[in-house]
């Protein structure tokens, strides 16, 4: 068994069109922190496989990651020269024509907020396959920002979703590194459910563990 690369939680706007504008259930929450505890005493990663592969960024973020209330993180501005790694968040409720209300913005090391485009873009752009290349052309106005933009979990075409060959360790934008965790008994793993893509490598025998999530309120 194996589990392809993914994140455990997505922005409401990425779960369904206009999802952020739909009524919320009472006490609605989302996954915030993922935790796992492994239980196999005699696990040999070389023979048994099943490693948890984390796709981390090569450089630390200059600001908090994951979410700013309901604006979940959807990408990064890659570290470049003197510019550090900056989280990119999605605000789907800007003023604009119907179904053109999405805006990406980033937060710098001083906590300052900056929009990445001069006007909101069409919500449907969030569902177009094509990875960073498409996102850079439709969601960002400044050329330097476009070169640095990387989506954490970009929509995939049918063809790309069927690919089984692993991508490069540095990721699509060259800004990632991988960390493999062997599922040995007593190992506790915790990570942000929104900002850290991960996968499970091929497992050659039964693997046991306990998994759960700390939840965070969805604001109204």
mmCIF file of C-alpha atoms in Angstrom:
data_model
loop_
_atom_site.group_PDB
_atom_site.id
_atom_site.type_symbol
_atom_site.label_atom_id
_atom_site.label_comp_id
_atom_site.label_asym_id
_atom_site.label_seq_id
_atom_site.Cartn_x
_atom_site.Cartn_y
_atom_site.Cartn_z
ATOM 1 C CA UNK A 1 0.000 0.000 0.000
ATOM 2 C CA UNK A 2 1.025 3.603 -0.505
ATOM 3 C CA UNK A 3 -0.501 7.069 -0.248
ATOM 4 C CA UNK A 4 0.207 9.751 -2.847
ATOM 5 C CA UNK A 5 1.396 13.249 -2.027
ATOM 6 C CA UNK A 6 -1.318 15.439 -0.473
ATOM 7 C CA UNK A 7 -2.151 17.837 2.344
ATOM 8 C CA UNK A 8 -4.679 17.001 5.066
ATOM 9 C CA UNK A 9 -6.693 20.223 4.860
ATOM 10 C CA UNK A 10 -7.675 22.648 2.107
ATOM 11 C CA UNK A 11 -9.140 26.119 1.905
ATOM 12 C CA UNK A 12 -12.958 26.092 1.778
ATOM 13 C CA UNK A 13 -12.775 27.692 -1.658
ATOM 14 C CA UNK A 14 -10.727 24.729 -2.900
ATOM 15 C CA UNK A 15 -13.165 22.124 -1.586
ATOM 16 C CA UNK A 16 -16.043 23.311 -3.782
ATOM 17 C CA UNK A 17 -16.756 26.377 -5.964
ATOM 18 C CA UNK A 18 -17.777 29.327 -3.748
ATOM 19 C CA UNK A 19 -17.293 27.056 -0.745
ATOM 20 C CA UNK A 20 -16.273 29.983 1.451
ATOM 21 C CA UNK A 21 -19.656 31.633 0.820
ATOM 22 C CA UNK A 22 -21.802 28.622 1.767
ATOM 23 C CA UNK A 23 -23.483 28.446 5.198
ATOM 24 C CA UNK A 24 -21.370 26.771 7.869
ATOM 25 C CA UNK A 25 -22.557 24.067 10.224
ATOM 26 C CA UNK A 26 -22.720 25.026 13.920
ATOM 27 C CA UNK A 27 -19.265 24.917 15.525
ATOM 28 C CA UNK A 28 -17.647 24.191 12.160
ATOM 29 C CA UNK A 29 -13.934 23.426 12.383
ATOM 30 C CA UNK A 30 -11.051 22.347 10.193
ATOM 31 C CA UNK A 31 -7.949 20.224 10.578
ATOM 32 C CA UNK A 32 -5.103 22.304 11.948
ATOM 33 C CA UNK A 33 -2.361 19.976 13.252
ATOM 34 C CA UNK A 34 -1.876 16.360 12.122
ATOM 35 C CA UNK A 35 -0.460 13.851 14.606
ATOM 36 C CA UNK A 36 0.620 10.218 14.244
ATOM 37 C CA UNK A 37 1.997 7.607 16.648
ATOM 38 C CA UNK A 38 3.524 4.450 15.162
ATOM 39 C CA UNK A 39 3.125 1.054 16.886
ATOM 40 C CA UNK A 40 5.308 -1.536 15.075
ATOM 41 C CA UNK A 41 8.265 -2.584 17.265
ATOM 42 C CA UNK A 42 10.171 -4.586 14.666
ATOM 43 C CA UNK A 43 9.937 -2.277 11.640
ATOM 44 C CA UNK A 44 12.859 -2.209 9.197
ATOM 45 C CA UNK A 45 12.567 0.725 6.827
ATOM 46 C CA UNK A 46 14.924 -0.804 4.269
ATOM 47 C CA UNK A 47 12.878 -4.012 4.036
ATOM 48 C CA UNK A 48 9.375 -3.026 5.093
ATOM 49 C CA UNK A 49 9.178 0.437 3.503
ATOM 50 C CA UNK A 50 6.185 2.525 4.581
ATOM 51 C CA UNK A 51 8.158 5.661 5.395
ATOM 52 C CA UNK A 52 6.249 8.909 5.882
ATOM 53 C CA UNK A 53 7.792 11.339 3.383
ATOM 54 C CA UNK A 54 7.477 15.020 4.257
ATOM 55 C CA UNK A 55 7.981 17.619 1.522
ATOM 56 C CA UNK A 56 9.447 20.454 3.580
ATOM 57 C CA UNK A 57 10.694 23.824 2.359
ATOM 58 C CA UNK A 58 14.460 24.224 2.150
ATOM 59 C CA UNK A 59 14.397 27.503 4.095
ATOM 60 C CA UNK A 60 12.461 28.616 7.155
ATOM 61 C CA UNK A 61 9.451 30.858 6.673
ATOM 62 C CA UNK A 62 9.823 34.536 7.600
ATOM 63 C CA UNK A 63 6.276 34.525 9.018
ATOM 64 C CA UNK A 64 3.625 32.266 10.540
ATOM 65 C CA UNK A 65 2.280 29.547 8.247
ATOM 66 C CA UNK A 66 -0.983 27.621 7.884
ATOM 67 C CA UNK A 67 -3.794 30.124 8.249
ATOM 68 C CA UNK A 68 -4.858 33.665 9.020
ATOM 69 C CA UNK A 69 -8.341 32.946 10.360
ATOM 70 C CA UNK A 70 -10.261 31.583 7.331
ATOM 71 C CA UNK A 71 -7.584 32.581 4.819
ATOM 72 C CA UNK A 72 -5.658 29.319 4.597
ATOM 73 C CA UNK A 73 -2.192 29.128 3.130
ATOM 74 C CA UNK A 74 -2.127 27.905 -0.473
ATOM 75 C CA UNK A 75 1.446 28.585 -1.532
ATOM 76 C CA UNK A 76 4.882 30.092 -1.038
ATOM 77 C CA UNK A 77 7.053 32.833 -2.425
ATOM 78 C CA UNK A 78 10.347 30.975 -2.742
ATOM 79 C CA UNK A 79 13.376 32.365 -0.928
ATOM 80 C CA UNK A 80 15.485 34.326 -3.411
ATOM 81 C CA UNK A 81 18.722 36.225 -2.705
ATOM 82 C CA UNK A 82 17.939 38.550 0.225
ATOM 83 C CA UNK A 83 14.227 37.733 0.138
ATOM 84 C CA UNK A 84 13.155 35.032 2.567
ATOM 85 C CA UNK A 85 10.575 32.271 2.207
ATOM 86 C CA UNK A 86 7.122 33.875 2.498
ATOM 87 C CA UNK A 87 3.754 32.118 3.007
ATOM 88 C CA UNK A 88 0.970 32.907 0.516
ATOM 89 C CA UNK A 89 -2.661 32.972 1.651
ATOM 90 C CA UNK A 90 -5.968 33.013 -0.240
ATOM 91 C CA UNK A 91 -8.683 35.595 0.454
ATOM 92 C CA UNK A 92 -11.768 34.566 -1.595
ATOM 93 C CA UNK A 93 -13.971 37.472 -0.531
ATOM 94 C CA UNK A 94 -12.562 40.605 -2.119
ATOM 95 C CA UNK A 95 -14.816 43.079 -3.887
ATOM 96 C CA UNK A 96 -15.148 42.318 -7.578
ATOM 97 C CA UNK A 97 -17.480 41.003 -10.270
ATOM 98 C CA UNK A 98 -19.418 37.849 -9.472
ATOM 99 C CA UNK A 99 -17.096 34.821 -9.319
ATOM 100 C CA UNK A 100 -14.025 37.071 -9.567
ATOM 101 C CA UNK A 101 -13.312 37.707 -5.901
ATOM 102 C CA UNK A 102 -10.096 35.767 -5.142
ATOM 103 C CA UNK A 103 -6.833 37.383 -4.098
ATOM 104 C CA UNK A 104 -3.486 35.917 -3.073
ATOM 105 C CA UNK A 105 -1.459 37.835 -0.519
ATOM 106 C CA UNK A 106 1.719 37.324 1.456
ATOM 107 C CA UNK A 107 3.074 38.320 4.859
ATOM 108 C CA UNK A 108 6.662 39.480 5.295
ATOM 109 C CA UNK A 109 8.971 39.097 8.282
ATOM 110 C CA UNK A 110 7.615 42.286 9.864
ATOM 111 C CA UNK A 111 4.017 41.104 9.617
ATOM 112 C CA UNK A 112 3.140 43.388 6.713
ATOM 113 C CA UNK A 113 0.460 42.173 4.299
ATOM 114 C CA UNK A 114 0.871 42.590 0.522
ATOM 115 C CA UNK A 115 -1.482 41.587 -2.289
ATOM 116 C CA UNK A 116 0.063 39.666 -5.200
ATOM 117 C CA UNK A 117 -2.225 41.074 -7.902
ATOM 118 C CA UNK A 118 -3.741 44.455 -8.717
ATOM 119 C CA UNK A 119 -7.286 43.089 -8.829
ATOM 120 C CA UNK A 120 -9.109 39.888 -7.811
ATOM 121 C CA UNK A 121 -8.931 36.916 -10.165
ATOM 122 C CA UNK A 122 -11.635 34.486 -11.299
ATOM 123 C CA UNK A 123 -12.481 31.804 -8.720
ATOM 124 C CA UNK A 124 -12.417 29.124 -11.436
ATOM 125 C CA UNK A 125 -8.651 29.660 -11.784
ATOM 126 C CA UNK A 126 -8.227 27.720 -8.535
ATOM 127 C CA UNK A 127 -9.410 24.559 -10.286
ATOM 128 C CA UNK A 128 -7.256 24.716 -13.423
ATOM 129 C CA UNK A 129 -4.564 22.070 -13.795
ATOM 130 C CA UNK A 130 -1.107 23.127 -14.893
ATOM 131 C CA UNK A 131 0.690 23.728 -11.614
ATOM 132 C CA UNK A 132 2.771 26.780 -10.869
ATOM 133 C CA UNK A 133 2.988 27.883 -14.491
ATOM 134 C CA UNK A 134 -0.763 28.438 -14.801
ATOM 135 C CA UNK A 135 -1.054 29.990 -11.337
ATOM 136 C CA UNK A 136 1.721 32.478 -12.061
ATOM 137 C CA UNK A 137 0.000 33.680 -15.219
ATOM 138 C CA UNK A 138 -3.498 34.044 -13.742
ATOM 139 C CA UNK A 139 -3.082 34.931 -10.064
ATOM 140 C CA UNK A 140 -0.038 37.227 -9.820
ATOM 141 C CA UNK A 141 0.601 40.638 -11.399
ATOM 142 C CA UNK A 142 4.248 41.307 -10.544
ATOM 143 C CA UNK A 143 6.797 39.383 -12.620
ATOM 144 C CA UNK A 144 9.243 38.905 -9.738
ATOM 145 C CA UNK A 145 6.504 37.519 -7.500
ATOM 146 C CA UNK A 146 5.356 35.228 -10.312
ATOM 147 C CA UNK A 147 8.829 33.707 -10.601
ATOM 148 C CA UNK A 148 8.800 32.895 -6.885
ATOM 149 C CA UNK A 149 5.200 31.621 -6.539
ATOM 150 C CA UNK A 150 4.684 27.947 -5.749
ATOM 151 C CA UNK A 151 1.313 26.330 -4.959
ATOM 152 C CA UNK A 152 1.418 23.837 -2.094
ATOM 153 C CA UNK A 153 -1.132 21.452 -3.613
ATOM 154 C CA UNK A 154 -1.940 22.563 -7.153
ATOM 155 C CA UNK A 155 -4.871 20.984 -9.051
ATOM 156 C CA UNK A 156 -3.798 17.995 -11.133
ATOM 157 C CA UNK A 157 -4.883 16.866 -14.562
ATOM 158 C CA UNK A 158 -6.156 13.304 -15.008
ATOM 159 C CA UNK A 159 -2.894 12.336 -16.681
ATOM 160 C CA UNK A 160 -0.679 13.796 -13.960
ATOM 161 C CA UNK A 161 -2.802 12.245 -11.187
ATOM 162 C CA UNK A 162 -2.138 8.792 -12.657
ATOM 163 C CA UNK A 163 1.648 9.222 -12.666
ATOM 164 C CA UNK A 164 3.413 6.905 -10.242
ATOM 165 C CA UNK A 165 6.997 8.125 -10.732
ATOM 166 C CA UNK A 166 8.152 10.350 -7.893
ATOM 167 C CA UNK A 167 9.006 13.942 -8.715
ATOM 168 C CA UNK A 168 12.373 15.542 -7.913
ATOM 169 C CA UNK A 169 13.301 15.897 -4.241
ATOM 170 C CA UNK A 170 13.439 19.672 -4.618
ATOM 171 C CA UNK A 171 9.828 19.830 -5.858
ATOM 172 C CA UNK A 172 8.326 21.671 -8.823
ATOM 173 C CA UNK A 173 9.818 25.044 -7.879
ATOM 174 C CA UNK A 174 13.182 23.774 -6.638
ATOM 175 C CA UNK A 175 12.504 25.006 -3.106
ATOM 176 C CA UNK A 176 11.683 21.752 -1.305
ATOM 177 C CA UNK A 177 13.582 19.020 0.509
ATOM 178 C CA UNK A 178 12.340 15.634 1.643
ATOM 179 C CA UNK A 179 12.436 14.063 5.092
ATOM 180 C CA UNK A 180 11.622 10.342 5.440
ATOM 181 C CA UNK A 181 10.365 9.071 8.797
ATOM 182 C CA UNK A 182 10.551 5.340 9.532
ATOM 183 C CA UNK A 183 7.319 4.169 11.254
ATOM 184 C CA UNK A 184 8.948 2.592 14.310
ATOM 185 C CA UNK A 185 6.994 2.067 17.531
ATOM 186 C CA UNK A 186 6.868 5.104 19.812
ATOM 187 C CA UNK A 187 7.627 7.635 17.076
ATOM 188 C CA UNK A 188 5.391 10.706 17.364
ATOM 189 C CA UNK A 189 5.009 12.967 14.337
ATOM 190 C CA UNK A 190 3.189 16.324 14.329
ATOM 191 C CA UNK A 191 2.907 18.827 11.484
ATOM 192 C CA UNK A 192 0.728 21.594 10.082
ATOM 193 C CA UNK A 193 -2.223 20.069 8.217
ATOM 194 C CA UNK A 194 -2.389 22.893 5.651
ATOM 195 C CA UNK A 195 1.160 23.810 4.703
ATOM 196 C CA UNK A 196 3.092 20.514 4.647
ATOM 197 C CA UNK A 197 2.565 18.085 1.731
ATOM 198 C CA UNK A 198 3.327 14.476 2.599
ATOM 199 C CA UNK A 199 2.970 10.941 1.301
ATOM 200 C CA UNK A 200 3.446 7.342 2.432
ATOM 201 C CA UNK A 201 5.960 5.255 0.491
ATOM 202 C CA UNK A 202 5.257 1.694 -0.614
ATOM 203 C CA UNK A 203 4.530 -0.496 2.411
ATOM 204 C CA UNK A 204 5.448 -4.181 2.203
ATOM 205 C CA UNK A 205 3.594 -5.467 5.272
ATOM 206 C CA UNK A 206 0.958 -4.376 7.755
ATOM 207 C CA UNK A 207 1.774 -1.136 9.496
ATOM 208 C CA UNK A 208 -0.021 -0.085 12.674
ATOM 209 C CA UNK A 209 -0.451 3.352 14.125
ATOM 210 C CA UNK A 210 -2.839 5.905 15.560
ATOM 211 C CA UNK A 211 -3.610 9.138 13.709
ATOM 212 C CA UNK A 212 -5.678 12.196 14.528
ATOM 213 C CA UNK A 213 -5.980 15.940 14.142
ATOM 214 C CA UNK A 214 -6.195 18.975 16.356
ATOM 215 C CA UNK A 215 -8.993 21.142 14.990
ATOM 216 C CA UNK A 216 -9.341 24.893 14.709
ATOM 217 C CA UNK A 217 -12.554 26.934 14.567
ATOM 218 C CA UNK A 218 -13.774 28.198 11.170
ATOM 219 C CA UNK A 219 -14.608 31.850 11.797
ATOM 220 C CA UNK A 220 -17.957 33.390 10.819
#
